[in-house]
Amino acid sequence: MNFVTVQDLVNRFQLEVLAGEKEMHRAIPKPRAHRPGLEFVGYFDFFSHAHVQVLGSKEITYLHKLSEEERNLRIGNIVKYHPPCFVVTRNQEGLKYLKKYCEEENIPLLRTAEPTTKFLDMVDTYLAKALAPEMAVHGVCVNVSGIGILLRGKSGVGKSETAHTLIRRGHRLVADDIVVMKKTGPETILGTHNGKSKEFLALRSIGLVNVSRLYGRKAFQDETRIVLDIELTRWQENALNNDLELEPKFTEYMDVRIPHIEIQLQPGRDVAGLVEAAANNWYLRQQGYSAVEDFMKRLESGE
């Protein structure tokens, strides 16, 4: 399971630490930040106490207007749940009472100059990816015309060489050899590299190459949503038929079904071109177009 600490959040967004300096090791277990609004008026039935608590202008202004006794009560009711940390946006000041409670309860109090909505968007995106369930798959991940594809197959079948041809045609490498797959939503899988292999592609007979240095920065991108799982296999006579439409197949990763296609390799076969065709055909289907339906309509109409 992935692990994110308050210190990771501070480093990522250059946050100012106002209190709780000794508690930077605290874990942030949940991926979304929370604005405590109802909690300040005493409603705690659905309090997201395991989330980062963000205090914007509305929350701080409300606290400023309370009497000292009422303010102590409202804040005390929240800090007793020991959330991972509080983040105050827009560099708001007058936070002495917040510092007092955070220091007493050993809760980090942080501050940023960012507007509340912008900071919430940034921290939610960061935590969603950082805390997402993940798995590693042996293969190559590429982005073909904006469409993320996982290329799989046995060692030596030609995955990296196919990726290289695609890169030369203007497409992008995401990861070679080890593809890290992150589940960021119920139906969303992101493919990325493991950091060490970033921009590198291993080609048999050539060795390791840096695609960004060879072909420019456009040859690589950090991550992509994987929507096609393509398996490269060795050619077998009569194994694949030239049907008008193949029965849909899927591969499941972390309970997310990804459309699966098998492409057989044979000397002289344009495998990279077939990958491009598969990507473009997937896109057309998302737009509601079916080549088979179009073809059958033409037959029926006598065109």
CSV table of C-alpha atoms in Angstrom, one decimal, residues 66-301:
chain,number,residue,atom,x,y,z
A,66,LEU,CA,-16.9,33.9,17.3
A,67,SER,CA,-16.3,34.7,20.9
A,68,GLU,CA,-13.2,33.2,22.5
A,69,GLU,CA,-15.3,30.7,24.5
A,70,GLU,CA,-17.4,29.6,21.4
A,71,ARG,CA,-14.3,29.5,19.2
A,72,ASN,CA,-12.5,27.2,21.7
A,73,LEU,CA,-15.5,24.9,21.8
A,74,ARG,CA,-15.7,24.7,18.0
A,75,ILE,CA,-12.1,24.0,17.4
A,76,GLY,CA,-11.8,21.7,20.4
A,77,ASN,CA,-14.5,19.5,19.0
A,78,ILE,CA,-12.6,19.0,15.7
A,79,VAL,CA,-9.0,18.6,17.0
A,80,LYS,CA,-10.0,15.8,19.3
A,81,TYR,CA,-10.5,13.6,16.2
A,82,HIS,CA,-6.8,14.2,15.4
A,83,PRO,CA,-6.9,14.7,11.6
A,84,PRO,CA,-3.6,14.3,9.8
A,85,CYS,CA,-3.1,18.1,9.5
A,86,PHE,CA,-4.8,21.5,8.9
A,87,VAL,CA,-3.9,23.7,5.9
A,88,VAL,CA,-4.8,27.4,5.9
A,89,THR,CA,-5.1,28.9,2.5
A,90,ARG,CA,-4.5,32.5,1.1
A,91,ASN,CA,-1.8,33.2,3.8
A,92,GLN,CA,-4.5,34.1,6.3
A,93,GLU,CA,-3.3,35.4,9.6
A,94,GLY,CA,-4.6,35.8,13.1
A,95,LEU,CA,-4.2,32.0,13.8
A,96,LYS,CA,-2.9,32.1,17.4
A,97,TYR,CA,-5.8,30.2,18.7
A,98,LEU,CA,-5.4,27.5,16.0
A,99,LYS,CA,-1.7,27.2,16.8
A,100,LYS,CA,-2.5,26.7,20.4
A,101,TYR,CA,-4.8,23.8,19.9
A,102,CYS,CA,-2.6,22.2,17.2
A,103,GLU,CA,0.4,22.4,19.5
A,104,GLU,CA,-1.5,20.9,22.4
A,105,GLU,CA,-2.8,18.0,20.3
A,106,ASN,CA,0.4,17.6,18.2
A,107,ILE,CA,-1.4,18.2,14.9
A,108,PRO,CA,0.6,19.9,12.1
A,109,LEU,CA,-0.8,23.3,11.1
A,110,LEU,CA,0.3,24.4,7.6
A,111,ARG,CA,-0.2,27.5,5.5
A,112,THR,CA,-0.2,28.2,1.7
A,113,ALA,CA,-0.6,31.3,-0.4
A,114,GLU,CA,-2.8,29.5,-2.9
A,115,PRO,CA,-6.5,30.2,-3.2
A,116,THR,CA,-8.7,27.6,-1.5
A,117,THR,CA,-10.3,26.1,-4.6
A,118,LYS,CA,-7.0,25.9,-6.5
A,119,PHE,CA,-5.3,24.2,-3.6
A,120,LEU,CA,-8.1,21.7,-3.1
A,121,ASP,CA,-7.8,20.7,-6.8
A,122,MET,CA,-4.0,20.3,-6.6
A,123,VAL,CA,-3.9,18.4,-3.4
A,124,ASP,CA,-6.8,16.1,-4.4
A,125,THR,CA,-5.0,15.3,-7.7
A,126,TYR,CA,-1.8,14.6,-6.0
A,127,LEU,CA,-3.2,12.4,-3.2
A,128,ALA,CA,-5.5,10.5,-5.7
A,129,LYS,CA,-2.4,9.4,-7.6
A,130,ALA,CA,0.0,9.0,-4.7
A,131,LEU,CA,-2.5,6.8,-2.7
A,132,ALA,CA,-4.0,4.9,-5.6
A,133,PRO,CA,-3.8,1.1,-5.6
A,134,GLU,CA,-1.0,0.0,-8.0
A,135,MET,CA,0.6,-3.0,-9.6
A,136,ALA,CA,3.6,-3.5,-11.8
A,137,VAL,CA,3.3,-5.3,-15.2
A,138,HIS,CA,6.0,-6.5,-17.5
A,139,GLY,CA,5.5,-4.7,-20.8
A,140,VAL,CA,5.7,-1.4,-22.6
A,141,CYS,CA,3.3,1.5,-22.3
A,142,VAL,CA,2.9,4.0,-25.1
A,143,ASN,CA,0.6,6.9,-26.0
A,144,VAL,CA,-0.6,6.6,-29.6
A,145,SER,CA,-2.4,9.8,-30.8
A,146,GLY,CA,-3.6,10.5,-27.3
A,147,ILE,CA,-4.7,6.9,-26.6
A,148,GLY,CA,-2.9,4.9,-23.9
A,149,ILE,CA,-1.8,1.4,-24.8
A,150,LEU,CA,-0.2,-1.4,-22.8
A,151,LEU,CA,1.9,-3.7,-25.1
A,152,ARG,CA,2.5,-7.1,-23.6
A,153,GLY,CA,4.1,-10.3,-24.8
A,154,LYS,CA,6.9,-12.8,-24.0
A,155,SER,CA,10.4,-11.5,-23.7
A,156,GLY,CA,12.0,-10.9,-27.1
A,157,VAL,CA,8.7,-10.9,-29.0
A,158,GLY,CA,9.3,-7.3,-30.1
A,159,LYS,CA,7.5,-5.0,-27.7
A,160,SER,CA,10.3,-2.4,-27.4
A,161,GLU,CA,11.0,-2.5,-31.1
A,162,THR,CA,7.3,-1.8,-31.9
A,163,ALA,CA,7.4,1.1,-29.4
A,164,HIS,CA,10.5,2.5,-31.1
A,165,THR,CA,8.7,2.5,-34.5
A,166,LEU,CA,5.7,4.2,-33.0
A,167,ILE,CA,8.0,6.9,-31.4
A,168,ARG,CA,9.6,7.5,-34.8
A,169,ARG,CA,6.1,8.0,-36.2
A,170,GLY,CA,5.4,10.8,-33.7
A,171,HIS,CA,3.9,8.8,-30.8
A,172,ARG,CA,5.2,8.8,-27.2
A,173,LEU,CA,6.8,6.4,-24.8
A,174,VAL,CA,5.5,6.2,-21.3
A,175,ALA,CA,7.3,3.2,-19.8
A,176,ASP,CA,9.5,0.3,-21.0
A,177,ASP,CA,10.0,-3.1,-19.3
A,178,ILE,CA,8.2,-2.3,-16.0
A,179,VAL,CA,4.8,-0.5,-16.3
A,180,VAL,CA,3.4,0.8,-13.1
A,181,MET,CA,-0.4,0.8,-13.2
A,182,LYS,CA,-2.4,3.0,-10.8
A,183,LYS,CA,-6.1,2.7,-10.3
A,184,THR,CA,-7.3,6.3,-9.9
A,185,GLY,CA,-11.0,5.7,-10.3
A,186,PRO,CA,-13.6,2.8,-10.6
A,187,GLU,CA,-12.9,2.5,-14.3
A,188,THR,CA,-9.6,4.4,-14.7
A,189,ILE,CA,-6.1,2.9,-14.9
A,190,LEU,CA,-3.1,5.1,-15.3
A,191,GLY,CA,0.1,3.8,-16.7
A,192,THR,CA,3.5,5.3,-15.8
A,193,HIS,CA,7.1,4.4,-15.2
A,194,ASN,CA,8.9,3.4,-12.0
A,195,GLY,CA,11.1,6.5,-12.0
A,196,LYS,CA,14.4,4.7,-12.7
A,197,SER,CA,13.4,3.7,-16.2
A,198,LYS,CA,12.0,7.1,-17.1
A,199,GLU,CA,12.6,8.0,-20.8
A,200,PHE,CA,14.7,4.8,-21.4
A,201,LEU,CA,14.0,2.2,-24.0
A,202,ALA,CA,15.9,-1.1,-24.3
A,203,LEU,CA,16.5,-2.2,-27.9
A,204,ARG,CA,18.0,-5.6,-28.7
A,205,SER,CA,21.2,-5.3,-30.7
A,206,ILE,CA,21.4,-1.6,-29.9
A,207,GLY,CA,21.2,-1.3,-26.1
A,208,LEU,CA,19.6,1.3,-23.8
A,209,VAL,CA,18.5,4.5,-25.5
A,210,ASN,CA,17.1,7.7,-24.1
A,211,VAL,CA,14.1,8.6,-26.3
A,212,SER,CA,14.0,12.2,-25.2
A,213,ARG,CA,17.6,12.7,-26.2
A,214,LEU,CA,17.2,10.9,-29.5
A,215,TYR,CA,13.9,12.3,-30.7
A,216,GLY,CA,13.2,15.3,-28.5
A,217,ARG,CA,10.9,15.9,-25.5
A,218,LYS,CA,7.8,15.1,-27.4
A,219,ALA,CA,8.9,11.4,-27.6
A,220,PHE,CA,8.1,10.8,-24.0
A,221,GLN,CA,5.2,11.5,-21.5
A,222,ASP,CA,5.1,10.8,-17.8
A,223,GLU,CA,1.7,8.9,-17.7
A,224,THR,CA,-1.3,8.0,-19.7
A,225,ARG,CA,-4.7,6.5,-19.2
A,226,ILE,CA,-4.6,2.9,-20.4
A,227,VAL,CA,-7.6,2.0,-22.6
A,228,LEU,CA,-6.2,-0.8,-24.7
A,229,ASP,CA,-4.3,-4.0,-23.8
A,230,ILE,CA,-2.5,-5.4,-26.8
A,231,GLU,CA,-0.7,-8.7,-26.6
A,232,LEU,CA,2.0,-9.4,-29.2
A,233,THR,CA,2.4,-13.1,-30.0
A,234,ARG,CA,4.4,-15.1,-32.5
A,235,TRP,CA,2.7,-16.0,-35.8
A,236,GLN,CA,0.6,-19.2,-35.9
A,237,GLU,CA,-1.0,-20.4,-39.1
A,238,ASN,CA,-4.8,-20.4,-39.0
A,239,ALA,CA,-4.8,-19.1,-35.4
A,240,LEU,CA,-6.6,-15.9,-36.4
A,241,ASN,CA,-9.4,-15.5,-38.8
A,242,ASN,CA,-10.1,-12.5,-41.0
A,243,ASP,CA,-13.6,-11.9,-39.4
A,244,LEU,CA,-15.5,-8.7,-40.1
A,245,GLU,CA,-15.7,-8.1,-36.4
A,246,LEU,CA,-13.9,-10.0,-33.6
A,247,GLU,CA,-15.7,-10.9,-30.4
A,248,PRO,CA,-14.7,-8.4,-27.7
A,249,LYS,CA,-12.2,-9.6,-25.2
A,250,PHE,CA,-10.9,-7.9,-22.0
A,251,THR,CA,-8.1,-8.1,-19.5
A,252,GLU,CA,-8.8,-7.2,-15.9
A,253,TYR,CA,-6.4,-5.1,-13.8
A,254,MET,CA,-7.4,-4.3,-10.2
A,255,ASP,CA,-11.1,-5.0,-11.1
A,256,VAL,CA,-11.0,-2.6,-14.2
A,257,ARG,CA,-11.7,-4.3,-17.5
A,258,ILE,CA,-9.5,-3.1,-20.4
A,259,PRO,CA,-10.3,-4.1,-24.0
A,260,HIS,CA,-7.8,-6.8,-25.2
A,261,ILE,CA,-6.4,-7.4,-28.7
A,262,GLU,CA,-3.9,-10.0,-29.9
A,263,ILE,CA,-1.6,-9.1,-32.7
A,264,GLN,CA,0.5,-11.8,-34.2
A,265,LEU,CA,4.0,-11.0,-35.5
A,266,GLN,CA,5.4,-12.2,-38.8
A,267,PRO,CA,8.5,-10.9,-40.7
A,268,GLY,CA,7.4,-8.0,-42.9
A,269,ARG,CA,4.2,-7.3,-41.0
A,270,ASP,CA,3.7,-3.7,-40.0
A,271,VAL,CA,2.9,-4.3,-36.3
A,272,ALA,CA,3.3,-0.6,-35.4
A,273,GLY,CA,0.8,0.3,-38.1
A,274,LEU,CA,-1.7,-2.3,-36.7
A,275,VAL,CA,-1.3,-0.8,-33.2
A,276,GLU,CA,-2.1,2.6,-34.7
A,277,ALA,CA,-5.1,1.1,-36.5
A,278,ALA,CA,-6.3,-0.5,-33.2
A,279,ALA,CA,-6.0,2.8,-31.4
A,280,ASN,CA,-7.8,4.8,-34.0
A,281,ASN,CA,-10.5,2.2,-34.3
A,282,TRP,CA,-11.0,2.2,-30.5
A,283,TYR,CA,-11.4,6.0,-30.7
A,284,LEU,CA,-14.0,5.8,-33.5
A,285,ARG,CA,-16.0,3.3,-31.4
A,286,GLN,CA,-16.1,5.7,-28.5
A,287,GLN,CA,-17.6,8.2,-30.9
A,288,GLY,CA,-20.3,5.7,-31.8
A,289,TYR,CA,-19.0,4.6,-35.2
A,290,SER,CA,-18.8,0.9,-36.2
A,291,ALA,CA,-17.1,0.0,-39.5
A,292,VAL,CA,-19.0,-3.3,-39.6
A,293,GLU,CA,-22.4,-1.6,-39.1
A,294,ASP,CA,-21.5,1.0,-41.8
A,295,PHE,CA,-20.4,-1.8,-44.2
A,296,MET,CA,-23.6,-3.8,-43.6
A,297,LYS,CA,-25.8,-0.8,-44.2
A,298,ARG,CA,-24.1,-0.3,-47.5
A,299,LEU,CA,-24.8,-3.9,-48.5
A,300,GLU,CA,-28.4,-3.6,-47.5
A,301,SER,CA,-28.9,-0.3,-49.4
